[in-house]
Short mmCIF file of C-alpha atoms in Angstrom, two decimals:
data_model
loop_
_atom_site.label_atom_id
_atom_site.label_comp_id
_atom_site.label_asym_id
_atom_site.label_seq_id
_atom_site.Cartn_x
_atom_site.Cartn_y
_atom_site.Cartn_z
CA UNK A 204 105.24 82.46 97.38
CA UNK A 205 107.71 81.86 94.59
CA UNK A 206 107.38 84.28 91.70
CA UNK A 207 108.37 87.92 91.55
CA UNK A 208 104.73 88.96 91.13
CA UNK A 209 103.73 86.90 94.17
CA UNK A 210 106.46 88.61 96.19
CA UNK A 211 105.23 92.03 95.06
CA UNK A 212 101.67 91.09 96.02
CA UNK A 213 102.85 90.00 99.46
CA UNK A 214 104.83 93.24 99.90
CA UNK A 215 101.75 95.25 98.92
CA UNK A 216 99.62 93.46 101.49
CA UNK A 217 102.27 94.11 104.16
CA UNK A 218 102.23 97.82 103.24
CA UNK A 219 98.44 97.88 103.59
CA UNK A 220 98.75 96.31 107.06
CA UNK A 221 101.35 98.91 108.05
CA UNK A 222 99.23 101.75 106.66
CA UNK A 223 96.20 100.63 108.62
CA UNK A 224 98.26 100.53 111.80
CA UNK A 225 99.56 104.07 111.16
CA UNK A 226 96.00 105.34 110.64
CA UNK A 227 94.85 103.66 113.85
CA UNK A 228 97.73 105.05 115.90
CA UNK A 229 97.97 108.57 114.52
CA UNK A 230 94.45 109.48 113.38
CA UNK A 231 93.75 111.36 116.58
CA UNK A 232 91.85 114.49 117.48
CA UNK A 233 95.03 116.36 118.40
CA UNK A 234 95.70 116.76 114.68
CA UNK A 235 92.73 119.05 114.33
CA UNK A 236 89.63 118.98 112.19
CA UNK A 237 91.23 120.10 108.94
CA UNK A 238 93.92 117.42 108.99
CA UNK A 239 91.49 114.71 110.10
CA UNK A 240 88.97 115.72 107.42
CA UNK A 241 91.57 115.42 104.68
CA UNK A 242 92.90 112.17 106.09
CA UNK A 243 89.42 110.71 106.37
CA UNK A 244 88.65 111.68 102.77
CA UNK A 245 91.82 109.95 101.60
CA UNK A 246 91.11 106.91 103.77
CA UNK A 247 87.68 106.50 102.15
CA UNK A 248 89.14 106.97 98.66
CA UNK A 249 91.78 104.33 99.31
CA UNK A 250 89.22 102.05 100.94
CA UNK A 251 87.14 102.20 97.76
CA UNK A 252 90.19 101.41 95.65
CA UNK A 253 91.08 98.52 97.96
CA UNK A 254 87.54 97.15 97.70
CA UNK A 255 87.71 97.30 93.90
CA UNK A 256 91.09 95.52 93.89
CA UNK A 257 89.79 92.88 96.29
CA UNK A 258 86.71 92.30 94.14
CA UNK A 259 88.89 91.92 91.04
CA UNK A 260 91.09 89.41 92.88
CA UNK A 261 88.02 87.35 93.89
CA UNK A 262 86.99 87.31 90.24
CA UNK A 263 90.46 86.20 89.16
CA UNK A 264 90.56 83.41 91.72
CA UNK A 265 87.07 82.32 90.71
CA UNK A 266 88.15 82.18 87.05
CA UNK A 267 91.31 80.20 87.92
CA UNK A 268 89.35 77.74 90.06
CA UNK A 269 86.73 77.20 87.37
CA UNK A 270 89.43 76.50 84.78
CA UNK A 271 91.27 73.93 86.90
CA UNK A 272 91.60 70.59 85.12
CA UNK A 273 91.03 68.49 88.25
CA UNK A 274 87.24 68.45 88.07
CA UNK A 275 86.41 71.12 90.67
CA UNK A 276 84.99 73.60 88.17
CA UNK A 277 81.81 73.90 90.20
CA UNK A 278 83.70 75.44 93.13
CA UNK A 279 82.47 78.98 93.63
CA UNK A 280 85.05 81.28 95.15
CA UNK A 281 82.45 83.92 96.12
CA UNK A 282 80.45 81.23 97.95
CA UNK A 283 83.58 79.92 99.66
CA UNK A 284 84.61 83.47 100.58
CA UNK A 285 81.15 84.15 102.00
CA UNK A 286 81.58 81.17 104.31
CA UNK A 287 85.31 81.72 105.02
CA UNK A 288 85.09 85.42 105.84
CA UNK A 289 81.60 85.32 107.40
CA UNK A 290 80.38 87.92 104.93
CA UNK A 291 76.85 89.23 104.82
CA UNK A 292 74.51 88.42 101.93
CA UNK A 293 75.33 91.77 100.26
CA UNK A 294 79.10 91.28 100.28
#
C-alpha cells in the first residue's frame, strides 16, 4: 500500500478478519448463556462501530473521487459500491 497509514489500515482490516473468525469458531453454546449474551452484546456494539467507520470511509472515498482533477467528478462512490457489493436500496 505504501504509506504508514495505509499499512495500519491494512493491519486493522486483517485484525477484523481474524476477530470474525474467532467469533465464528468459539461463539458456541458450550460457553453458556451468560458468556454468549455478553459476547453477543459486544459483537453488536462493535458491528455498529464498524458500520460507522465503513460509512465514513465511503464518504471519504466519495470526496476524494469528486475532487480528482481527471474529469471524473461525476463518479458516485455510493452508486459504485451499490453495484460492486450488491447492496440493497437501503444500504
